[in-house]
Amino acid sequence: MGASGSGKTSMRSLIFSNNPASLASRLGATIDVEQNHVRFLGDLILNLWDCGGQDSFMDSYLSTQRATIFQQVGVMIYVFDIETREMNKDLEYYRDCLDGLRQFSPDASVFLLVHKMDLVREPKVATFDKKKKELQEASGDATISVFGTSIYDESLYRAWSNIVHTLIPNATILSRHLTTFAEACSATEVILFERTTFLVIATSSSSSTTSMPLSLGTDEPEVDPHQLDPIRYERTSELIKAFKHSCSRVREEFHSLEMELYDFTAVLDEMTRNTYVMVIVHDPTIETAAVKLNIRLARRKFEELQGDSLTS
Amino acid sequence: MTAVRPSYSATSTSTPIAQRPPLNGHKSSSGGDGIARTKILLLGLRRAGKTSIQQVLFNNLPPKQTFYLETTMRIAKHTIDTVIPLEIWDCPGNITIDALAPLSQFSTMIFVIDIRDLYNQPISKLVEFIEAAYHDNPNISLEVFVHKAEKLQEDDKIENFRQIHERVSDRLLDISPEYEQMQLNFHLTSVYDHSLHEAFSRVLHKLIGSLPYLEELLNVFCSNSQSPKAFLFDTRSRLYIATDASPVDSATHNLCCDYLLMLNSFGPLYKSISASPPRLRQPVPATPPPSASSSASLLSPSSSPAPVTPTTATPLHPSYPHTPSPTSPTTLKSKPKDLFYPSAATSLNSSAPGSGTTLTYHLITPQLALLALLPTSVYETRRGLVEYNVVYFREGIQEISDVEQEVRGGG
């Protein structure tokens, strides 16, 4: 949910429909609620309710359609346009929605996305922090996660990876298995992506890096001997997705990737029907073929795990 | 202005380190560093897009940021080292011919016209410059970039392009019928897609003296590796220096450009402070090490490693072996040689089963990379052989580039 023109539909188009950011300008206003059933991880169905933000629709959601909209909600994602001129009105609608949510789905998680960050002049961090404080105050005592996003860079992938992470039932188990797999490959890191959206599902926690970039934007100093770039996950999602799109323009479908560069070796290949795995190795004696062999051997276990995830 | 440089046909060189300091108002034609540079002139009316072309291609400026570029006030000379050293003169919109005399010092003149500008002004200016340039040096390469093509729809684009082409030709013919044989090349370009790269690549081809040798190496590589298409790209600017004889299909070219962009972006992401440095190149020991990171001695897992015999450096045009051999001999040279060159491969599935393509990337020199398409079946079963071919290809290219460097007096 969010005000009209804040960017809800374009986000959906980018992440779930795999349209490039350049096509977002062609999207029109959403009329009432657009429901999308998105297949995620194969068997998990995400029921996305893209709610049109014009005032008349918002008023109706909060009154006549209140029960329909706010019942059985798993996650509420509220989008704020950083450049909005009607902050007070936005905040008021937001508070009303939060009330509606608490009334009908008290266990739902709340994510707030401060969108169109690309339009903000430097320093962006200061502007974002100010906004975040404002939103935290407006939310009262509800636990919320706030992210700054833009469809033109990797920040959107970061926010959405965090959002879907909460929907995957056995994320910690997956992470544990990925860690074992990483050790078997002598890899520095192993990342599991969802196939269509390329959002990060789980990562291996090697040495002392945490398994997922935490929400709430906390900057915990991580004692990471490799000191890898903190935005690498979302940046990888963004790059691969852009490349996949280029491939589709030549009517070819991206399948797998391996690279041996000066700084590292990486293999990106299918793991299960719905996931891709990326293995990063820093040891120069490891061949990509060996990693691929390991992936092939691990496939069955991960298929099993995924099957379990949906029954648990 | 100092003495005029003759047209560069037989020799050109490359220097391994790319640097781009803009030199303003220098009189020296060799850029102050003693290297003979090929000069390219960028002309056009104000706001035509000249500076944005130079910045996007050679300074990695994101296309959206070109909107904010300031007007160029004076001639800016940018030195760029790709496979040959270049000096690009980015001129302000109101430049006169006298300010640029002698026009014969330029190997190429690129005139940039905004595609929406159908009025007479740019065309008059263009014709004026063409006349002056042709007069000084009939061999100068004349290119017109009909720019900002993204502003119009498909049909209008083509229509405007055609109109501009026609009007320029008509004007030239009016002046003198002998201008009919003039080689004037028109390109439809935009910074927002790869058309600019393709157009500039073609411009660059005319300036590279060793192009026939590069193309021949590519042809031999392609025919022996069953590759339908291969490009030699400059990694930083993503311009292709040479390609094999098969026709260039825009879609494939775009895919390769995107692939290169992706690989370049990936580099810094997983760079590890602690683990990365030991991976860097080691000098060649007496016997080839079994290190797996060396693409020269890479063996496919199924073949049994046979004893590897070192051989001496091969001549410029080696004949590629046709029979598969289980090992790939490494070569020794007197100076220490890098053993490890980055490589990457992406496999793509297409709709017909069993006909997937693999897009391979091999770094040849620190600036040049070979991007070759291979059928996935060939890549998977004969990978060792393909990489063996790449090693010879690499040596050929390196020898050419060493020679050029010497001749140009680079350093």
XYZ file of C-alpha atoms in Angstrom, chain B residues 16-394:
379
model
C 48.882 -1.242 -21.513
C 47.846 1.444 -19.067
C 44.763 3.489 -19.841
C 44.941 7.039 -18.644
C 42.639 9.916 -19.377
C 43.980 13.292 -18.361
C 42.393 15.990 -20.487
C 45.018 18.228 -22.011
C 43.791 21.711 -22.664
C 45.386 23.985 -25.156
C 48.583 22.012 -25.616
C 50.388 22.729 -28.813
C 52.212 19.437 -28.972
C 50.573 16.952 -31.252
C 51.992 13.976 -29.467
C 50.167 14.615 -26.247
C 53.281 15.441 -24.319
C 54.242 11.860 -23.633
C 56.117 11.128 -26.810
C 53.623 8.669 -28.222
C 52.346 9.240 -31.723
C 48.596 9.435 -31.298
C 45.814 9.057 -33.784
C 43.606 12.098 -33.644
C 39.873 12.089 -33.813
C 37.872 15.259 -34.119
C 34.432 15.524 -32.508
C 32.369 18.318 -34.014
C 28.798 19.448 -34.004
C 26.485 22.224 -32.907
C 26.036 23.004 -29.263
C 24.053 20.418 -27.260
C 24.405 17.909 -30.082
C 25.925 15.349 -27.724
C 29.664 15.436 -28.409
C 30.898 15.552 -24.834
C 28.363 12.998 -23.708
C 29.600 10.595 -26.376
C 33.161 10.972 -25.198
C 32.247 10.713 -21.521
C 29.940 7.719 -21.850
C 32.364 5.745 -23.988
C 35.597 6.487 -22.255
C 34.800 7.785 -18.811
C 32.103 5.323 -17.792
C 29.570 8.058 -17.296
C 26.097 6.601 -16.775
C 23.911 7.735 -19.692
C 21.380 9.389 -17.416
C 24.045 11.713 -16.058
C 24.827 13.176 -19.456
C 21.938 15.530 -18.955
C 23.989 17.393 -16.390
C 27.124 17.878 -18.460
C 28.260 21.445 -18.794
C 28.783 23.091 -22.146
C 32.288 22.602 -23.465
C 33.942 26.000 -23.678
C 37.317 25.175 -25.147
C 38.775 22.342 -27.106
C 39.326 19.435 -24.739
C 41.855 16.862 -25.822
C 41.362 13.478 -24.249
C 44.085 10.898 -24.464
C 42.753 7.406 -24.554
C 44.684 4.218 -24.862
C 42.836 1.382 -26.404
C 44.563 -0.926 -28.828
C 46.031 2.199 -30.377
C 46.672 5.459 -28.576
C 44.039 8.002 -29.427
C 43.577 11.667 -28.866
C 40.018 12.817 -29.062
C 39.434 16.497 -29.568
C 36.091 17.472 -28.083
C 35.240 20.878 -29.537
C 32.797 23.560 -28.441
C 29.784 24.092 -30.659
C 30.951 27.330 -32.191
C 34.410 26.216 -33.233
C 35.767 27.578 -36.490
C 37.895 25.838 -39.039
C 40.814 28.147 -38.404
C 41.021 27.155 -34.777
C 41.566 23.586 -35.858
C 43.985 24.085 -38.722
C 45.671 22.101 -40.092
C 42.780 19.732 -40.550
C 45.105 17.160 -42.056
C 46.384 16.185 -38.605
C 43.158 14.334 -37.969
C 42.587 10.828 -39.141
C 38.890 10.969 -38.524
C 36.292 13.666 -38.265
C 33.078 12.802 -36.456
C 30.239 15.241 -36.854
C 27.422 14.839 -34.346
C 23.919 15.921 -35.351
C 20.898 15.816 -33.099
C 18.363 13.667 -34.932
C 15.563 16.102 -34.239
C 17.440 18.983 -35.813
C 16.274 19.057 -39.399
C 17.032 22.692 -39.998
C 19.810 23.942 -42.156
C 22.276 25.019 -39.587
C 24.026 21.776 -38.703
C 24.064 20.707 -42.316
C 25.711 23.927 -43.500
C 28.331 23.636 -40.840
C 28.934 20.013 -41.659
C 29.350 20.732 -45.339
C 31.740 23.558 -44.592
C 33.923 21.312 -42.496
C 33.786 18.479 -44.967
C 34.987 20.743 -47.713
C 37.871 22.076 -45.649
C 38.902 18.630 -44.422
C 38.661 17.042 -47.828
C 40.723 19.824 -49.254
C 43.523 19.303 -46.740
C 43.448 15.558 -46.645
C 41.312 13.636 -49.119
C 41.905 10.480 -47.145
C 40.315 11.669 -43.970
C 37.616 9.438 -42.620
C 34.321 11.291 -42.427
C 31.671 10.063 -40.045
C 28.328 11.519 -39.125
C 26.610 10.411 -35.939
C 22.913 11.078 -36.104
C 22.611 11.219 -32.367
C 19.936 11.096 -29.658
C 18.090 8.452 -31.596
C 16.238 7.457 -28.440
C 14.162 10.637 -28.614
C 12.129 9.467 -31.562
C 9.963 6.512 -32.367
C 11.167 3.879 -34.771
C 9.563 5.213 -37.941
C 10.465 8.811 -37.286
C 13.993 7.783 -36.482
C 14.511 6.146 -39.827
C 12.765 8.931 -41.664
C 14.879 11.667 -40.086
C 18.043 9.685 -40.589
C 17.258 9.280 -44.235
C 16.435 12.942 -44.617
C 19.629 14.121 -43.031
C 21.608 11.720 -45.192
C 19.896 12.955 -48.305
C 20.256 16.607 -47.548
C 23.939 16.368 -46.811
C 24.580 14.409 -49.979
C 22.547 16.867 -52.019
C 24.381 19.835 -50.642
C 27.735 18.260 -51.344
C 26.713 17.417 -54.872
C 25.565 20.970 -55.428
C 28.984 22.250 -54.548
C 30.935 19.928 -56.723
C 30.093 16.718 -58.543
C 33.415 15.157 -57.609
C 32.213 14.932 -54.035
C 30.025 12.066 -55.071
C 32.834 9.626 -54.497
C 33.477 10.947 -51.043
C 33.184 8.333 -48.377
C 30.782 9.753 -45.875
C 29.456 7.315 -43.279
C 26.252 7.889 -41.384
C 25.451 6.155 -38.096
C 22.310 6.246 -36.011
C 23.422 6.480 -32.383
C 22.196 6.938 -28.867
C 23.991 6.845 -25.536
C 21.167 4.817 -24.061
C 21.811 1.683 -26.025
C 24.710 -0.010 -27.720
C 24.340 1.699 -31.084
C 26.938 4.236 -30.009
C 29.417 1.491 -29.204
C 28.829 -0.200 -32.485
C 29.200 3.017 -34.462
C 32.354 4.075 -32.682
C 33.790 0.590 -33.043
C 33.397 0.838 -36.783
C 35.095 4.218 -36.754
C 37.953 2.729 -34.789
C 38.410 -0.130 -37.224
C 39.523 2.244 -39.922
C 42.252 3.547 -37.680
C 43.815 0.277 -36.662
C 46.593 -0.593 -39.028
C 46.985 -4.122 -37.831
C 43.294 -4.875 -38.261
C 43.771 -7.459 -41.038
C 46.108 -9.451 -38.815
C 43.724 -9.320 -35.879
C 40.848 -10.369 -38.086
C 42.824 -13.205 -39.548
C 43.670 -14.493 -36.087
C 39.997 -14.324 -35.187
C 38.997 -16.135 -38.348
C 41.419 -18.928 -37.710
C 40.273 -19.170 -34.119
C 36.626 -19.298 -35.112
C 37.013 -21.910 -37.779
C 39.065 -24.157 -35.547
C 36.903 -23.792 -32.487
C 33.574 -24.014 -34.280
C 32.696 -20.576 -33.057
C 30.022 -18.776 -35.068
C 31.104 -15.369 -33.828
C 33.974 -13.884 -31.903
C 34.878 -10.335 -30.965
C 37.990 -8.734 -29.644
C 36.737 -6.125 -27.215
C 38.456 -3.326 -25.406
C 37.321 -4.047 -21.870
C 37.062 -0.546 -20.536
C 35.247 1.202 -23.332
C 33.402 -1.912 -24.544
C 34.241 -1.114 -28.132
C 35.086 -4.012 -30.340
C 38.406 -3.779 -32.059
C 38.000 -6.645 -34.450
C 35.676 -9.441 -35.306
C 35.744 -12.453 -37.568
C 34.443 -12.483 -41.100
C 30.853 -13.430 -40.346
C 28.376 -10.529 -40.355
C 27.851 -8.607 -37.130
C 24.365 -9.045 -35.792
C 23.332 -6.182 -33.497
C 21.628 -8.467 -31.053
C 24.755 -10.559 -30.542
C 26.874 -7.448 -30.237
C 24.514 -6.023 -27.626
C 24.579 -9.261 -25.686
C 28.360 -9.272 -25.668
C 28.481 -5.649 -24.522
C 26.069 -6.421 -21.700
C 28.058 -9.477 -20.747
C 31.227 -7.441 -20.554
C 29.476 -4.816 -18.486
C 28.278 -7.461 -16.079
C 31.705 -9.048 -15.733
C 33.327 -5.689 -15.147
C 30.794 -4.914 -12.429
C 31.287 -8.266 -10.761
C 34.985 -7.835 -10.296
C 34.986 -5.586 -7.254
C 32.029 -7.229 -5.533
C 33.726 -10.241 -4.106
C 37.203 -8.937 -3.859
C 38.615 -10.134 -0.614
C 41.298 -8.220 1.181
C 42.799 -11.245 2.787
C 42.330 -13.936 0.209
C 42.603 -12.183 -3.128
C 46.213 -11.035 -3.359
C 47.762 -14.517 -3.293
C 45.758 -15.332 -6.409
C 47.597 -12.822 -8.478
C 49.943 -13.887 -11.181
C 53.125 -15.746 -10.525
C 56.142 -15.709 -12.849
C 56.675 -18.785 -15.007
C 58.748 -21.471 -13.327
C 60.888 -23.902 -15.339
C 58.200 -26.559 -15.551
C 54.545 -25.713 -15.790
C 52.941 -26.046 -12.369
C 49.834 -28.158 -11.945
C 48.031 -25.087 -10.622
C 44.399 -25.148 -11.680
C 44.169 -21.412 -11.958
C 46.289 -21.397 -15.046
C 44.124 -21.441 -18.100
C 47.137 -22.408 -20.156
C 47.494 -25.793 -18.591
C 43.848 -26.397 -17.891
C 42.836 -29.981 -18.375
C 39.293 -31.209 -18.551
C 38.634 -33.538 -15.635
C 38.018 -36.590 -17.743
C 41.294 -36.588 -19.672
C 44.318 -38.158 -18.060
C 47.234 -35.791 -17.581
C 50.115 -36.808 -19.810
C 53.619 -35.397 -19.381
C 53.718 -31.789 -20.520
C 56.622 -30.686 -22.671
C 57.584 -27.041 -22.845
C 58.100 -25.663 -26.335
C 59.660 -22.464 -27.534
C 57.659 -19.422 -28.521
C 55.540 -19.928 -31.606
C 55.700 -17.672 -34.688
C 53.106 -15.026 -35.445
C 50.642 -17.173 -37.339
C 50.711 -20.574 -35.749
C 48.800 -23.336 -37.407
C 46.158 -24.644 -35.104
C 46.151 -28.381 -34.448
C 43.160 -30.229 -35.775
C 43.444 -33.412 -33.803
C 42.460 -33.254 -30.183
C 45.371 -33.676 -27.846
C 44.979 -34.590 -24.210
C 47.410 -31.966 -22.967
C 48.164 -28.392 -23.805
C 51.841 -27.542 -23.783
C 52.798 -24.253 -22.239
C 55.348 -22.058 -23.875
C 58.370 -20.463 -22.330
C 59.679 -17.058 -23.124
C 62.737 -15.360 -21.845
C 60.788 -12.866 -19.766
C 58.464 -13.985 -16.980
C 54.998 -14.491 -18.345
C 51.630 -14.298 -16.689
C 50.142 -17.710 -16.335
C 46.723 -16.777 -15.178
C 44.254 -14.864 -17.282
C 40.695 -14.357 -16.159
C 38.088 -16.231 -18.085
C 34.371 -16.713 -17.790
C 31.635 -18.615 -19.532
C 27.886 -18.219 -19.546
C 25.713 -20.890 -20.971
C 22.441 -19.951 -22.536
C 19.641 -22.291 -23.394
C 17.662 -21.755 -26.515
C 14.300 -23.199 -27.382
C 15.580 -26.073 -29.478
C 17.039 -28.758 -27.238
C 20.728 -29.440 -27.499
C 21.504 -26.207 -29.267
C 22.462 -23.930 -26.415
C 25.186 -21.359 -26.845
C 27.974 -20.581 -24.459
C 29.377 -17.098 -24.355
C 33.021 -17.254 -23.354
C 35.271 -14.482 -22.199
C 39.051 -14.683 -22.092
C 41.308 -11.839 -21.168
C 44.026 -11.458 -23.795
C 45.945 -8.387 -22.714
C 45.062 -6.193 -19.755
C 42.893 -4.163 -22.096
C 41.614 -6.619 -24.639
C 39.332 -9.557 -24.206
C 38.154 -12.259 -26.533
C 34.412 -12.828 -26.442
C 33.462 -15.891 -28.411
C 30.190 -17.705 -28.884
C 30.465 -21.441 -28.867
C 27.871 -24.164 -29.099
C 27.474 -25.504 -25.570
C 28.163 -29.061 -26.703
C 31.520 -27.997 -28.109
C 32.383 -26.058 -24.995
C 31.572 -28.918 -22.704
C 33.275 -31.694 -24.581
C 36.206 -29.843 -26.062
C 36.876 -27.142 -23.560
C 40.519 -28.006 -23.194
C 41.048 -27.715 -26.911
C 39.278 -24.388 -27.122
C 41.463 -23.013 -24.380
C 44.513 -24.368 -26.129
C 43.468 -22.359 -29.159
C 42.951 -19.313 -26.984
C 46.526 -19.576 -25.743
C 47.871 -19.360 -29.280
C 45.463 -16.616 -30.141
C 46.613 -14.712 -27.118
